[in-house]
CSV table of C-alpha atoms in Angstrom, one decimal:
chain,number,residue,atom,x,y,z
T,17,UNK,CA,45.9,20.8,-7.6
T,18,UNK,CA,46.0,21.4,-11.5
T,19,UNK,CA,43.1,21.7,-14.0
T,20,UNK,CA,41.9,18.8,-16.3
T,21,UNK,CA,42.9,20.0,-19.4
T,22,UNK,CA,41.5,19.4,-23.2
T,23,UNK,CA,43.7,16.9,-24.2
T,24,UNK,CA,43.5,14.1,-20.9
T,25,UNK,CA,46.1,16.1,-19.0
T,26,UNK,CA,46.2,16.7,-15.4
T,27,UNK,CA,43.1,16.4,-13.4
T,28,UNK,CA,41.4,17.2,-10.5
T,29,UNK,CA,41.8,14.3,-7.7
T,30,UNK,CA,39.0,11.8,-8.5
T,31,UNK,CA,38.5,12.6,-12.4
T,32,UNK,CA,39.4,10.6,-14.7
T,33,UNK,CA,41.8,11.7,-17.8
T,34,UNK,CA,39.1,11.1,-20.1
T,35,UNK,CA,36.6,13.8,-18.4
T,36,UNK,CA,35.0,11.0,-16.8
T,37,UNK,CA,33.8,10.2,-13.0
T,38,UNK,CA,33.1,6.7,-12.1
T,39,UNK,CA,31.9,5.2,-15.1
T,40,UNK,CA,29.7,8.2,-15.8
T,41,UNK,CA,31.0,11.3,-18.7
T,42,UNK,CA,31.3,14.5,-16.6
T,43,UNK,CA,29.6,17.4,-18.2
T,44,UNK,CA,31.1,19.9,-16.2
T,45,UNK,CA,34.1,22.2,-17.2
T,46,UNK,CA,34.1,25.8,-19.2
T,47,UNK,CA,31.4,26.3,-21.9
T,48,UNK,CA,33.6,25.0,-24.5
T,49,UNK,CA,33.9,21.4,-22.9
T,50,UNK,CA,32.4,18.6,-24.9
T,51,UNK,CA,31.0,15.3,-23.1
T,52,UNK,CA,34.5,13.4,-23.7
T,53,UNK,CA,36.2,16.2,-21.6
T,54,UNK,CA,37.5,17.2,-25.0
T,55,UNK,CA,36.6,21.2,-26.4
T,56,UNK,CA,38.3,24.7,-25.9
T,57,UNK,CA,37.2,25.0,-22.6
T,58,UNK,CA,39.1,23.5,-19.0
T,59,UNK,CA,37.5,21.4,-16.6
T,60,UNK,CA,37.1,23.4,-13.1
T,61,UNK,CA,34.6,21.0,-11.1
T,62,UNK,CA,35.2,18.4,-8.7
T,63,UNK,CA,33.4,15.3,-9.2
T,64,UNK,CA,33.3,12.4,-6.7
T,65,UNK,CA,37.0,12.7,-5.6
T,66,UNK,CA,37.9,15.8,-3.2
T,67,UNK,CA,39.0,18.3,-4.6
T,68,UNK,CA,38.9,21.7,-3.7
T,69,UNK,CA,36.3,22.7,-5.8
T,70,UNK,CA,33.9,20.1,-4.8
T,71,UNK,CA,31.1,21.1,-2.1
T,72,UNK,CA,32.3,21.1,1.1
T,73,UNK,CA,35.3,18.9,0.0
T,74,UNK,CA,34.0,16.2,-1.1
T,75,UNK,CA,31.2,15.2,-3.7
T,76,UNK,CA,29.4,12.3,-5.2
T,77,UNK,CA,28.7,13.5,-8.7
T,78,UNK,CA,29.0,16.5,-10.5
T,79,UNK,CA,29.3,19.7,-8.4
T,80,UNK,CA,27.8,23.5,-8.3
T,81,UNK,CA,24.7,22.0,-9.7
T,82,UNK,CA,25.6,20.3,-13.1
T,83,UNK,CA,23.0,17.5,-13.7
T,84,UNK,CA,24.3,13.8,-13.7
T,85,UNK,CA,24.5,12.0,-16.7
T,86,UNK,CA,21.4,9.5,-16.6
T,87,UNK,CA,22.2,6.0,-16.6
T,88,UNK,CA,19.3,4.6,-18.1
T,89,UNK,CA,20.3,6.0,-21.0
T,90,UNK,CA,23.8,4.4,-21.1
T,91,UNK,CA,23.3,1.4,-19.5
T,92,UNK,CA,21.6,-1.8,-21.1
T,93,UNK,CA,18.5,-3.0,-19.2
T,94,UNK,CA,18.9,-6.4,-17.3
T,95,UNK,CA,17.2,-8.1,-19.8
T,96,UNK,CA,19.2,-7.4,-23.0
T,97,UNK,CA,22.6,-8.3,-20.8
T,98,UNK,CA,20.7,-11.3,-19.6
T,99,UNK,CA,20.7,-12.6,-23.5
T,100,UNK,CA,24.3,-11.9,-24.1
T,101,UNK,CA,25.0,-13.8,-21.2
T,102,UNK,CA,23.2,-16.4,-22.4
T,103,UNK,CA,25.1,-16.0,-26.0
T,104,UNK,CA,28.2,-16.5,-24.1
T,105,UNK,CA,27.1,-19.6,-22.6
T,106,UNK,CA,25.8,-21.3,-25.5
T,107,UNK,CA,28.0,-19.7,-28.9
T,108,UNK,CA,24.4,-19.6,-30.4
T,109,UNK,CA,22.2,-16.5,-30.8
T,110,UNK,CA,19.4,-19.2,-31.6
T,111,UNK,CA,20.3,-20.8,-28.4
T,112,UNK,CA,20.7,-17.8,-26.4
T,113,UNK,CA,16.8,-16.6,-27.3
T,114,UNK,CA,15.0,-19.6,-27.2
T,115,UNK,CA,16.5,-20.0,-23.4
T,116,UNK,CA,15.0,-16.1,-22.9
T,117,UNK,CA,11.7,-16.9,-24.4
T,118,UNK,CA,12.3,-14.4,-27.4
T,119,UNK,CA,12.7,-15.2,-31.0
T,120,UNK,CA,16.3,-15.2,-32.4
T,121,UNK,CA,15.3,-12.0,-34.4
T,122,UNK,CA,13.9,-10.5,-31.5
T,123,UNK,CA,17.5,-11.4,-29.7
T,124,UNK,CA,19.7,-10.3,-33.1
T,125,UNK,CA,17.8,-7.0,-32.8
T,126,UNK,CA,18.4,-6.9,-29.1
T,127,UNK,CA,22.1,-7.3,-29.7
T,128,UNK,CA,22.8,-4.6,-32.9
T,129,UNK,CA,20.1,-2.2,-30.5
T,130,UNK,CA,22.9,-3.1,-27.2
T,131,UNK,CA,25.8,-2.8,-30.0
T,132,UNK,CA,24.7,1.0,-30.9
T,133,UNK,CA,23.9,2.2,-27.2
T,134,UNK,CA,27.8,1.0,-26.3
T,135,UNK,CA,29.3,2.2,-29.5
T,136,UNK,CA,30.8,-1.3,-29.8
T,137,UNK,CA,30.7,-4.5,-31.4
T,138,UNK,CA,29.8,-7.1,-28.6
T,139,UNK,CA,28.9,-10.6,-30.9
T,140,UNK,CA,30.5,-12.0,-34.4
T,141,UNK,CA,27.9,-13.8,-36.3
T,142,UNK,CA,29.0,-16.3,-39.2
T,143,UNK,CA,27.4,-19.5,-40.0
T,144,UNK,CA,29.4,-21.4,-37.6
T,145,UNK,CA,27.8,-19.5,-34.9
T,146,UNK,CA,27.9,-16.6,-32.6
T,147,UNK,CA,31.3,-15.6,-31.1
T,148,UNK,CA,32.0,-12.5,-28.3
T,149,UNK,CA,34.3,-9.9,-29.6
T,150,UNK,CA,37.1,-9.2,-27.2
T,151,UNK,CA,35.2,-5.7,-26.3
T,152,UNK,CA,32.3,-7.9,-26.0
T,153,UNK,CA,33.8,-10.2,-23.6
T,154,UNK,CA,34.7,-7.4,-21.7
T,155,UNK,CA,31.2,-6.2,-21.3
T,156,UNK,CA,29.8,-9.7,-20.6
T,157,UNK,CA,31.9,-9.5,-17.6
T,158,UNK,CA,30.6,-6.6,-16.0
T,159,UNK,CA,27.0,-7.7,-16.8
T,160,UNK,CA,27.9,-10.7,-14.9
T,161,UNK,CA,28.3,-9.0,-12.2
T,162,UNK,CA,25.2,-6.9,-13.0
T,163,UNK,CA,22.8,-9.7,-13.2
T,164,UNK,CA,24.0,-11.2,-9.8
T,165,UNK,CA,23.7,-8.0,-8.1
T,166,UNK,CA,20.0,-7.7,-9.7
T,167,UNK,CA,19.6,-11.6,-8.5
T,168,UNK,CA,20.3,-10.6,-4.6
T,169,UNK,CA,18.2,-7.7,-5.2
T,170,UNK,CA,15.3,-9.7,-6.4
T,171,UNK,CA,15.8,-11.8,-3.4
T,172,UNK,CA,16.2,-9.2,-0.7
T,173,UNK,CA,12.8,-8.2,-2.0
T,174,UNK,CA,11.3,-11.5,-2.2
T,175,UNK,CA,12.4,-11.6,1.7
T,176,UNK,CA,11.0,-8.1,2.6
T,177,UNK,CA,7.9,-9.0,0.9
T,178,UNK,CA,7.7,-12.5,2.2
T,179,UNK,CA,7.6,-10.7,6.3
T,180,UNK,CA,5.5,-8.7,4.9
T,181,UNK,CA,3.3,-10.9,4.1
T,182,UNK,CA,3.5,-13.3,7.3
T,183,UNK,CA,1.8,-11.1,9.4
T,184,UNK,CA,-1.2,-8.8,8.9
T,185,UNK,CA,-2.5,-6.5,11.8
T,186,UNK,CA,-6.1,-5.1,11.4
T,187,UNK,CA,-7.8,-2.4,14.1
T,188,UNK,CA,-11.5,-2.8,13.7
T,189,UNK,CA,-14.5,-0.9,15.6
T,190,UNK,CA,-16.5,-3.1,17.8
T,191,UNK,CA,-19.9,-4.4,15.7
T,192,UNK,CA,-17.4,-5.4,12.8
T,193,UNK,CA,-15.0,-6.9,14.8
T,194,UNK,CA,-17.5,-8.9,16.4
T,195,UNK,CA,-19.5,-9.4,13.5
T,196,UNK,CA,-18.2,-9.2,10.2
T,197,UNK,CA,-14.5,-9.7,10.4
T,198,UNK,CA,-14.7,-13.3,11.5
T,199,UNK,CA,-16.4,-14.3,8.6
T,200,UNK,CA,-13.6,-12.4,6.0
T,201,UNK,CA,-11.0,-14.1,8.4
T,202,UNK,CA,-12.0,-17.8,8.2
T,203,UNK,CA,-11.7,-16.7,4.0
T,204,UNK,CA,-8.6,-14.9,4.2
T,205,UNK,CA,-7.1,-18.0,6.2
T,206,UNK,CA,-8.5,-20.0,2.9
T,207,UNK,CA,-6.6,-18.2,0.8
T,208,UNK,CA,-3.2,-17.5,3.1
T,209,UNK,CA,-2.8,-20.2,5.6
T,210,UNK,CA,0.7,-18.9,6.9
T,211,UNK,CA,-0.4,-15.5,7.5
T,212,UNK,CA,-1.0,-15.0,11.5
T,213,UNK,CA,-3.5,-12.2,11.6
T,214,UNK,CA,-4.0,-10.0,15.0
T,215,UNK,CA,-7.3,-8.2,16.0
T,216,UNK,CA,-7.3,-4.9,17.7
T,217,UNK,CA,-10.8,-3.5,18.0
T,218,UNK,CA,-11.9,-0.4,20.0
T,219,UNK,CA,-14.3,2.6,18.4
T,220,UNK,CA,-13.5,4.5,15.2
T,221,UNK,CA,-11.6,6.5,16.8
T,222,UNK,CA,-9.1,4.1,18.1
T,223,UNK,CA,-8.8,2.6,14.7
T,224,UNK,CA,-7.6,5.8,13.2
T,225,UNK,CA,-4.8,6.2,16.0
T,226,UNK,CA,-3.3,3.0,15.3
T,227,UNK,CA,-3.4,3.4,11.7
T,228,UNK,CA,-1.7,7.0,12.1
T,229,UNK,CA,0.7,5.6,15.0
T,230,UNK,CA,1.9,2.4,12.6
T,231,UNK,CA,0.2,-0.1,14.4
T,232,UNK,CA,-2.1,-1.3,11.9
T,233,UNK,CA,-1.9,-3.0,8.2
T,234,UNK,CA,-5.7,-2.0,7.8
T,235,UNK,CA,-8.8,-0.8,9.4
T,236,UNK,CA,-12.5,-1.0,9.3
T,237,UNK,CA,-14.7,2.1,11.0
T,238,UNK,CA,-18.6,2.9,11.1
T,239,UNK,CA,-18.9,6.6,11.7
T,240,UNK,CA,-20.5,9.1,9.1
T,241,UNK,CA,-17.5,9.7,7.1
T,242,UNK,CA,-13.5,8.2,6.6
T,243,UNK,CA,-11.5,10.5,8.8
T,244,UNK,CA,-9.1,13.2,8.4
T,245,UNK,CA,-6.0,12.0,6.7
T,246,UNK,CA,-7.3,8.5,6.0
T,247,UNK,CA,-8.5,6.9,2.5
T,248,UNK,CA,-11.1,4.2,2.5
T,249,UNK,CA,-13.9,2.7,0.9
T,250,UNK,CA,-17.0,1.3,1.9
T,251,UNK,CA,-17.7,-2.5,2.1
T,252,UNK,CA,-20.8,-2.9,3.7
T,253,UNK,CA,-23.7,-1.0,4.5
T,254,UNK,CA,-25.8,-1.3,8.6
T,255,UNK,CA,-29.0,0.2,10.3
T,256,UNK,CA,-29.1,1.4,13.7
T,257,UNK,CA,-32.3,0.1,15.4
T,258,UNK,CA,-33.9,1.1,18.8
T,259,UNK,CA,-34.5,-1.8,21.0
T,260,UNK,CA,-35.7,-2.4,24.2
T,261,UNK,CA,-36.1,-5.2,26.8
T,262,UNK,CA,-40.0,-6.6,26.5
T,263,UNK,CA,-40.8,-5.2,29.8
T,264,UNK,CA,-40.4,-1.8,28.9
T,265,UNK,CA,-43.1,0.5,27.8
T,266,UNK,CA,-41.8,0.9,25.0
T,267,UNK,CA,-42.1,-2.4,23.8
T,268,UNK,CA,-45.8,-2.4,23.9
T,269,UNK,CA,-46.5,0.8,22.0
T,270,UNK,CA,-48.2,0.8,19.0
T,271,UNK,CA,-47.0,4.2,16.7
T,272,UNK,CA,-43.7,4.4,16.1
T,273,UNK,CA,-41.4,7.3,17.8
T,274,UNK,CA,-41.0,10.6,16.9
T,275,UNK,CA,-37.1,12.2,16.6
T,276,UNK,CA,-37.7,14.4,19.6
T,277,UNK,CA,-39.3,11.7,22.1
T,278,UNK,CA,-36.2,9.4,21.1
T,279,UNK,CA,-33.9,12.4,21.7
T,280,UNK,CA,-35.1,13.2,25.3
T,281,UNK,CA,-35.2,9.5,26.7
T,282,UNK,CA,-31.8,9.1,28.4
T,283,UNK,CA,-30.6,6.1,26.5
T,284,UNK,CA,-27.9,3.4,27.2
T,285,UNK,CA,-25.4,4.2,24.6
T,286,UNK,CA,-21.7,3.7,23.2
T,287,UNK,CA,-19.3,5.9,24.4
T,288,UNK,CA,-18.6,9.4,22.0
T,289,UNK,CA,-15.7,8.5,19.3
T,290,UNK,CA,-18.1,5.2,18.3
T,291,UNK,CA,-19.2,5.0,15.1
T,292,UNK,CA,-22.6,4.2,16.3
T,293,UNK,CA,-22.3,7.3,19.0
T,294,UNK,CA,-21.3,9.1,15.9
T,295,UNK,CA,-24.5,8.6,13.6
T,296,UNK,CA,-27.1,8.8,16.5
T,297,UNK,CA,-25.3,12.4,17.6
T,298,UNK,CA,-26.0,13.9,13.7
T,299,UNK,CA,-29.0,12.4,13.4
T,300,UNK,CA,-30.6,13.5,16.5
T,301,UNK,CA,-28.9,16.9,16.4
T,302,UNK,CA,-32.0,18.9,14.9
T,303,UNK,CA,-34.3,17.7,17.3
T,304,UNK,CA,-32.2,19.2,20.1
T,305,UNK,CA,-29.4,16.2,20.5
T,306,UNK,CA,-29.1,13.5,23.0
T,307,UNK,CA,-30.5,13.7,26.6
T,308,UNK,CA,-27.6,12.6,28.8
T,309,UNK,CA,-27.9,9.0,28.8
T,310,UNK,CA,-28.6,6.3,30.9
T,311,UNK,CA,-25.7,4.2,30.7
T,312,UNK,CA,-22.6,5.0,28.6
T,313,UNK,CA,-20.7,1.4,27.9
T,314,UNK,CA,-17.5,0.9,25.8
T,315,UNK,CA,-19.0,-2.5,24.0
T,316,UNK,CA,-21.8,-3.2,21.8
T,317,UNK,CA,-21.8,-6.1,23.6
T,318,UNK,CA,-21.8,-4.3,26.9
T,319,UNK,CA,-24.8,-2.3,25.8
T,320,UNK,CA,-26.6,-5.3,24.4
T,321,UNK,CA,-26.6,-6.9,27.5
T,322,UNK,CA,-27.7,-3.7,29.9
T,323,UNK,CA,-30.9,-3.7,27.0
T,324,UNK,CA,-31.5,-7.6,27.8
T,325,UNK,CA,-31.7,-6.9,31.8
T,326,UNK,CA,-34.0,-4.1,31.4
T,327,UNK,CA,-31.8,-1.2,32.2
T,328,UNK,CA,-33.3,0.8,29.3
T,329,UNK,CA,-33.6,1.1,26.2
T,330,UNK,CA,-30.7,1.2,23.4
T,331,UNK,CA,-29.9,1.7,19.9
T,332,UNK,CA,-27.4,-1.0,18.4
T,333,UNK,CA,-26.7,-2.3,15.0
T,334,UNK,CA,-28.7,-4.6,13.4
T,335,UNK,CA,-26.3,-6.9,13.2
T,336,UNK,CA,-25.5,-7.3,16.6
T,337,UNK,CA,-29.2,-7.8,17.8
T,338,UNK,CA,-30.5,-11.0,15.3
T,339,UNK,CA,-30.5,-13.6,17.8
T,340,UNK,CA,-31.7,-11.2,20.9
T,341,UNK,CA,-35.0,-9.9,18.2
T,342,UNK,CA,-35.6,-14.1,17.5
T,343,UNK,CA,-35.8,-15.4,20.8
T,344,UNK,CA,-37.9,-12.1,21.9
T,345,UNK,CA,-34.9,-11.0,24.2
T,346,UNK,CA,-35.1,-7.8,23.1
T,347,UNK,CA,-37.7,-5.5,20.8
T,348,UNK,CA,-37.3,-3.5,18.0
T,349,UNK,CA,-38.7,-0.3,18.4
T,350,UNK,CA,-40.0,1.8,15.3
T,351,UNK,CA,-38.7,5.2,14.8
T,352,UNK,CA,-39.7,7.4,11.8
T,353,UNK,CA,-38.7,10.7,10.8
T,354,UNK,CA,-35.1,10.1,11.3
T,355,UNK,CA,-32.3,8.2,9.2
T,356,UNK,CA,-30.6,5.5,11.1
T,357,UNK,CA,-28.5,4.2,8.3
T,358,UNK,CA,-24.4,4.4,7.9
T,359,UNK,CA,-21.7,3.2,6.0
T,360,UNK,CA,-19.1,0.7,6.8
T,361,UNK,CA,-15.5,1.2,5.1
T,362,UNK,CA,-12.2,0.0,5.1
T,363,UNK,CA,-9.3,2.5,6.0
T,364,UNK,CA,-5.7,3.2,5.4
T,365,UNK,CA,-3.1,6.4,5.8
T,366,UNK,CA,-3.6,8.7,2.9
T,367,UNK,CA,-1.5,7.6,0.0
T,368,UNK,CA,-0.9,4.0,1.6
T,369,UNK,CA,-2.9,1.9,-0.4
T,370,UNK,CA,-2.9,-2.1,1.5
T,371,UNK,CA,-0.7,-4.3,-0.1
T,372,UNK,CA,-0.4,-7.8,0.4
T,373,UNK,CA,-2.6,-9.9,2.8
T,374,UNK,CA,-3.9,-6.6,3.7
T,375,UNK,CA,-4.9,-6.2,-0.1
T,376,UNK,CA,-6.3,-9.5,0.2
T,377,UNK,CA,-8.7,-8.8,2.8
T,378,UNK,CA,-9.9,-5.9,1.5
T,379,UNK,CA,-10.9,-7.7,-2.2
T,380,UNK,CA,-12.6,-10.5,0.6
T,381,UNK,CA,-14.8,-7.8,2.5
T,382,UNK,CA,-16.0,-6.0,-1.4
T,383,UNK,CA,-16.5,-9.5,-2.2
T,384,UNK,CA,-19.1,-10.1,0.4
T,385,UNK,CA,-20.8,-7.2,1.3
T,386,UNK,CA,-23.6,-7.3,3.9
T,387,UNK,CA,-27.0,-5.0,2.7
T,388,UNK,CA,-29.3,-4.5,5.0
């Protein structure tokens, strides 16, 4: 196989004469090689053909590391080769940029800026009107085709985003599942009524594994902090309370608990990887941690009830226990010396940031967040 030479000779297979490959000018050859393939020097690179010097036979661009001519800086953007389209159609530059939205000097200064990045004159202006050179109707051809690939790109989009956007999958931990979500839910089917939403709720921990496994759009946790390789931010704030069935002594007593009695009463609790688990474990931790406890139940609502039938006592969110402290089902027991309080956020993978009804939900919960 011969060498490209200066003057368009013979070529490597899959360069053009003119030192071009595929549209694009090749940069490659000897030092003395100019961007038209013309200069001193001898072109010795494949480009996308295959010839031999190409890597491993066969390339896509230039080879042995010579950068690719950018086409963003050759190539008119959609919108100027919408307007000369639209000069085609109607003979009129006036025409073509009202039906673009732009003012006809706007769109004459779009064309003469098009005009230099070709080197070419694409439109003949006289007082009759605006007429396509023959280089220009050249061009408007190919930026037919341009357009209508950009118009089934747009749409393949619109189609990605649409199933996107028709489902939305959210892993929550137990007490905001149960008690907060519904609320954002009914608002979120206010705002999306053809999005079916699914509910998976479990404890923090769970949440995080189906964020990290795919499983999830968005999640909500309660522990102490967002975990590892998660983002989040908080949307609503809860208190742990200690409460206790109206039989038990505790119930009765009149001076609130100290950190160490609450520590060594064996408790009925959430299992460890809860949120609430989570916040009682740290907070109890200097006052020699959590006796082994009485009962250890995967369900706020599961501990709730064991509190109600006198089993013992428990510590449960404050949102989970309104109606049970109204009707006198259950007691609130007063603790001091220790912080009970935590943080409720919304999670996502690192660097995942929700989009769509997922993004929607999210503005709903900082929207309406519950103090307490």
């Amino acid at each position: 196989m011969s060498r490209g030479t200066r003057g368009g000779g013979a070529h490597e297979d899959g360069a053009h004469e003119d030192g071009t490959y595929g549209g694009g000018v090749y940069e490659g050859g000897d030092r003395g090689a100019s961007r038209n393939g013309t200069g001193s020097g001898t072109g010795n690179r494949a480009g996308s053909g295959t010839g031999n010097s190409a890597r491993s036979g066969a390339g896509s661009g230039p080879a042995d590391g010579a950068p690719r001519p950018h086409l963003s800086h050759r190539v008119p953007d959609l919108g100027a080769l919408e307007l000369l389209l639209a000069v085609a159609r109607h003979g009129s530059l006036g025409a073509a940029a009202r039906e673009v939205g732009i003012t006809q000097p706007a769109a004459s200064s779009r064309i003469r800026s098009m005009e230099r990045q070709l080197g070419v004159a694409l439109v003949d202006r006289s007082p009759r009107g605006s007429r396509l050179t023959d280089a220009g109707a050249l061009v408007t051809d190919w930026a037919r085709r341009i357009v209508e690939a950009a118009e089934a790109f747009d749409a393949g989009a619109q189609a990605l985003r649409g199933r996107r956007d028709s489902r939305l999958r959210v892993a929550a931990s137990m007490t905001i599942a149960e008690y907060l979500l519904p609320g954002w839910l009914i608002a979120l089917r206010a705002e999306r009524p053809d999005t079916a939403v699914s509910l998976q709720a479990g404890n923090s921990a769970a949440v995080a594994e189906r964020l990290f496994a795919g499983d999830a759009d968005v999640g909500f946790v309660e522990g102490l902090a967002v975990p590892d390789g998660l983002d989040g931010v908080v949307v609503a704030h809860d208190r742990l309370a200690v409460v206790a069935a109206p039989s038990h002594p505790w119930a009765r007593r009149r001076a609130p608990l100290d950190p160490a009695e609450l520590a060594a009463t064996p408790l009925v609790l959430r299992e460890r990887g809860s949120g609430t688990r989570q916040v009682l474990d740290a907070a109890l931790a200097a006052h020699g941690g959590l006796a082994r406890p009485l009962l250890e139940l995967a369900s706020t609502t599961a501990v709730k009830a064991a509190a109600v039938s006198g089993a013992g006592p428990a510590v449960l969110s404050e949102l989970a226990i309104t109606e049970e402290l109204a009707s006198r089902r259950l007691v609130a027991v007063p603790v001091e010396g220790v912080v009970l309080r935590r943080d409720l956020r919304a999670v996502w993978p690192t660097g995942h940031r929700p989009t769509g009804p997922a993004r929607d939900l999210l503005s709903l919960t900082r929207d309406r967040p519950r103090e307490r």
